[in-house]
mmCIF file of C-alpha atoms and ligand atoms in Angstrom:
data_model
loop_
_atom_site.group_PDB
_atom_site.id
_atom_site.type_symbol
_atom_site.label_atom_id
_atom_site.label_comp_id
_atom_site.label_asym_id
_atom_site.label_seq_id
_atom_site.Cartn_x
_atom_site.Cartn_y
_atom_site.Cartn_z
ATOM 1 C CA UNK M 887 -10.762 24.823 -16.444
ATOM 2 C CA UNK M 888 -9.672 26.149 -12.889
ATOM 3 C CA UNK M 889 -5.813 26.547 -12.216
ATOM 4 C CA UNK M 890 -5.302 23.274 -9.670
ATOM 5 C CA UNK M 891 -2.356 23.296 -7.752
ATOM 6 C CA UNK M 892 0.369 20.481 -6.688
ATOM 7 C CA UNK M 893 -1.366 19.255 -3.018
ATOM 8 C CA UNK M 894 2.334 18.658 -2.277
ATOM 9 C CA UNK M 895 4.076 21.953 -2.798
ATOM 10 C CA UNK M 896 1.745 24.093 -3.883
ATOM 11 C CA UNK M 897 3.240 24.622 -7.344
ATOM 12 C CA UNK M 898 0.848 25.626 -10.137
ATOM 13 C CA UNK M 899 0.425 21.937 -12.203
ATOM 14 C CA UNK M 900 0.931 21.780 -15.243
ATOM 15 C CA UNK M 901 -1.379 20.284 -18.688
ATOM 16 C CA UNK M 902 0.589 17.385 -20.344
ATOM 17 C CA UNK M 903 -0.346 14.749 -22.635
ATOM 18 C CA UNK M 904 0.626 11.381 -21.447
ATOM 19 C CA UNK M 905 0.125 8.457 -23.129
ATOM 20 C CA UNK M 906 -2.991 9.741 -25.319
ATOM 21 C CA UNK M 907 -4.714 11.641 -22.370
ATOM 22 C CA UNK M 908 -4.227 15.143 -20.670
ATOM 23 C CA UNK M 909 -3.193 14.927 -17.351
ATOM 24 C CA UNK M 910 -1.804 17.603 -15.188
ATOM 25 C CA UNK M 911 1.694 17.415 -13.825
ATOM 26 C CA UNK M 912 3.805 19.281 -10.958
ATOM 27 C CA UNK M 913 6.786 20.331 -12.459
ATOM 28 C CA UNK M 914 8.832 20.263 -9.017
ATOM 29 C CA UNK M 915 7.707 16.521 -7.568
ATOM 30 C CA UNK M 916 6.560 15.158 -11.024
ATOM 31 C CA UNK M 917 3.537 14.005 -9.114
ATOM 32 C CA UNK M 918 0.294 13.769 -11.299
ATOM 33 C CA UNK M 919 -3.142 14.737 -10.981
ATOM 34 C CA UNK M 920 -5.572 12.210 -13.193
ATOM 35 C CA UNK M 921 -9.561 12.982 -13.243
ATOM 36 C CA UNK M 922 -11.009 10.093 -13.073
ATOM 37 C CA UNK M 923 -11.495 9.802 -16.576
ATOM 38 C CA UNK M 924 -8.196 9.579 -17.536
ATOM 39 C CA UNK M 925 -7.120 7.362 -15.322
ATOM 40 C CA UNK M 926 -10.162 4.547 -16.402
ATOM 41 C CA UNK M 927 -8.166 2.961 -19.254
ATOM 42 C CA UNK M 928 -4.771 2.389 -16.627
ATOM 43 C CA UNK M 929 -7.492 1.158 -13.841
ATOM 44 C CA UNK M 930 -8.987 -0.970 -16.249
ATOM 45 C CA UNK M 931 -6.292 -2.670 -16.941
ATOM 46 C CA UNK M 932 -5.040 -2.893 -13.508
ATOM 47 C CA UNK M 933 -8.271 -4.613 -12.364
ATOM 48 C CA UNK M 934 -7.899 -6.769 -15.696
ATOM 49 C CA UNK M 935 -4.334 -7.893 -14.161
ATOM 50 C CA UNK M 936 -5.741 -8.226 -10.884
ATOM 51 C CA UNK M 937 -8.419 -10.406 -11.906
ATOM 52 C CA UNK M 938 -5.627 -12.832 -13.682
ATOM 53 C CA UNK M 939 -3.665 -15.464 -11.246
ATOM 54 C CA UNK M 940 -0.702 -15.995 -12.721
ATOM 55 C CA UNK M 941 3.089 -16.266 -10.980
ATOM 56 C CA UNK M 942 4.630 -13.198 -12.120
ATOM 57 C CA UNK M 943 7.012 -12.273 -9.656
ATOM 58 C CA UNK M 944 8.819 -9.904 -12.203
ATOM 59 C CA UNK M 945 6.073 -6.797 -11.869
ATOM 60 C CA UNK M 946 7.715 -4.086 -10.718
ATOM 61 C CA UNK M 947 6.203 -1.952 -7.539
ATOM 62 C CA UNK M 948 6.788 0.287 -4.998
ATOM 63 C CA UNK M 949 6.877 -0.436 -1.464
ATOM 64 C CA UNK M 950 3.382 -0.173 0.478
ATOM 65 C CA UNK M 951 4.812 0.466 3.806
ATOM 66 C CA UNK M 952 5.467 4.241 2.896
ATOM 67 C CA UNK M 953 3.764 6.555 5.832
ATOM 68 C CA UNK M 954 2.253 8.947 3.657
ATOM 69 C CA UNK M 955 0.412 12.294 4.758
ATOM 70 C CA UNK M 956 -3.336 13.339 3.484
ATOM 71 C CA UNK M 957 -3.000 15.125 0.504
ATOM 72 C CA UNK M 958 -6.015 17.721 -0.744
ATOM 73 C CA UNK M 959 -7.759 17.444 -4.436
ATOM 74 C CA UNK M 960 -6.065 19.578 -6.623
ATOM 75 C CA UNK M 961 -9.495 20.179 -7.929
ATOM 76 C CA UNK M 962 -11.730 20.691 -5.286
ATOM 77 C CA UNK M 963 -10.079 20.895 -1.859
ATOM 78 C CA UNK M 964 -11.477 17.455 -0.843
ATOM 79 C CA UNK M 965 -9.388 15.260 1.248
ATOM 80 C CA UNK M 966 -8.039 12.641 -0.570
ATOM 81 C CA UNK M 967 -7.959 8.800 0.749
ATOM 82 C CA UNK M 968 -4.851 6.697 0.210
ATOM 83 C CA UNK M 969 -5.499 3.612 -1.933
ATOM 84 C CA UNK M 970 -4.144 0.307 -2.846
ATOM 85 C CA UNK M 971 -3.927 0.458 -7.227
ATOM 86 C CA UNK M 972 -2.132 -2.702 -8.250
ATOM 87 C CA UNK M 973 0.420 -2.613 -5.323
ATOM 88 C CA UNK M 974 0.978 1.375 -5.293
ATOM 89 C CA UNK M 975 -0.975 3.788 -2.765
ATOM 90 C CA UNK M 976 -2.094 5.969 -4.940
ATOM 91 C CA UNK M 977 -4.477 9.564 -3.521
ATOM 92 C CA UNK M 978 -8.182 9.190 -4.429
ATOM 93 C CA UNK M 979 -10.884 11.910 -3.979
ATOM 94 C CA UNK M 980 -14.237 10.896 -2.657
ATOM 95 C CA UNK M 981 -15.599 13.858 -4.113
ATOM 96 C CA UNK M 982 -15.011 14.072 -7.924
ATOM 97 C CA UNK M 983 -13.216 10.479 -8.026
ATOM 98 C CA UNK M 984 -9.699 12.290 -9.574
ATOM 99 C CA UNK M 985 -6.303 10.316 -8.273
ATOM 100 C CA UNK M 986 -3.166 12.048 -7.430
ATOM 101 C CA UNK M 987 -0.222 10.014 -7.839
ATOM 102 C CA UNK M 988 3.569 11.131 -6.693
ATOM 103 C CA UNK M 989 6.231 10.740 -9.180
ATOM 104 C CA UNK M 990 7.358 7.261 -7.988
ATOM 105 C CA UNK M 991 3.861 5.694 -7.577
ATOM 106 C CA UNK M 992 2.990 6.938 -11.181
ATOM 107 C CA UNK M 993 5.875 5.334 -12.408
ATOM 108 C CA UNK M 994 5.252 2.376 -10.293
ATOM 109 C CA UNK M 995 1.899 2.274 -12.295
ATOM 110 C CA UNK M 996 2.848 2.328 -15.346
ATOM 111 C CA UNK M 997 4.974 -0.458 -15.209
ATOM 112 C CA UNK M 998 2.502 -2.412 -13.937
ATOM 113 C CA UNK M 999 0.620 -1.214 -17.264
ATOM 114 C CA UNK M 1000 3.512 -2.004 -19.672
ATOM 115 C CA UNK M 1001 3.531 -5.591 -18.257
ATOM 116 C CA UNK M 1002 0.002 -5.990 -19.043
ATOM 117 C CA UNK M 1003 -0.195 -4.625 -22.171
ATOM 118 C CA UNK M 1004 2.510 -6.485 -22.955
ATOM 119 C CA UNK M 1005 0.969 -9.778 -21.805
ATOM 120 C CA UNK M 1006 -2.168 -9.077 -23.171
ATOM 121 C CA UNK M 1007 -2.398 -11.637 -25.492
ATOM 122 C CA UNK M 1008 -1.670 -14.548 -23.177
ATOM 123 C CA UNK M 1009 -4.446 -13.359 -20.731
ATOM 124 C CA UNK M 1010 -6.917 -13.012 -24.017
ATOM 125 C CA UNK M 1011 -5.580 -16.431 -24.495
ATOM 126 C CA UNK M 1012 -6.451 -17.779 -21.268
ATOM 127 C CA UNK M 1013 -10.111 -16.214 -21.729
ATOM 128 C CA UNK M 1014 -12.034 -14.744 -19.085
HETATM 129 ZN ZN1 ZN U 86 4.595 19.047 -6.488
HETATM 130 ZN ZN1 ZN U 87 -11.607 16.018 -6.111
#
C-alpha cells in the first residue's frame, strides 16, 4: 500500500486497528482516513438508525453548521465532497468511495454507533 498523507496537515497517517478494522490515522489532528470498506459496517448501521423513528433526543452529535474547507483523498488526490453521516459532515471521495473524518466528527460517529449497538435489540424488536 502507498504512504497516504493527512489532507489536513500533511503528516504521514498512520495504520491503526480500530474497532476490528485497519484504518489510518493522523497522529497530529487524530483525523481518520476509512476506505470504504471499513467504514461499511459503521454506515450500515447508521442507515439502520436512520431508517428507525424513534424520539431519541439523547444521541450525541456535532454541530452541522461548521464551514469546512475541501479536503483531498489521502489516497488518490481526488477532491473530497462534504457529507451528511448520521448528523456529522464527514469527507467522501467520488473516486475510490474512502471517507476522511476529523477527530471530532469520528468521535461524533461513533457515538452515534455505540447508541445503536446498544439499542439494537429494541429496533430488532420493533422489526423492520
Ligand atoms: Zn492531520
Ligand atoms: Zn479517493
Amino acid at each position: 500500500m502507498s504512504k497516504r498523507y493527512c489532507p489536513t496537515d500533511g503528516t504521514e497517517l498512520t495504520a491503526r486497528q480500530m474497532a476490528g478494522e485497519t484504518v489510518d490515522q493522523c497522529d497530529v489532528c487524530s483525523g481518520i482516513f476509512f476506505d470504504d470498506k471499513e467504514l461499511e459496517r459503521t454506515m450500515e448501521l447508521v442507515s439502520l438508525f436512520e431508517n428507525v423513528s424513534l424520539d431519541e433526543e439523547d444521541i450525541p452529535s456535532v454541530p452541522c453548521a461548521e464551514i469546512k474547507r475541501a479536503v483531498s483523498c489521502p489516497a488518490d488526490g481526488s477532491a473530497m465532497q462534504p457529507t451528511e453521516l448520521g448528523g456529522t459532515i464527514v469527507d467522501v471521495c467520488p473516486t475510490c468511495g474512502g471517507y476522511w473524518l476529523d477527530g471530532g466528527e469520528l468521535t461524533a460517529l461513533r457515538l452515534v454507533q455505540a447508541n445503536i449497538e446498544e439499542n439494537l435489540n429494541l429496533y430488532m424488536r420493533l422489526g423492520s
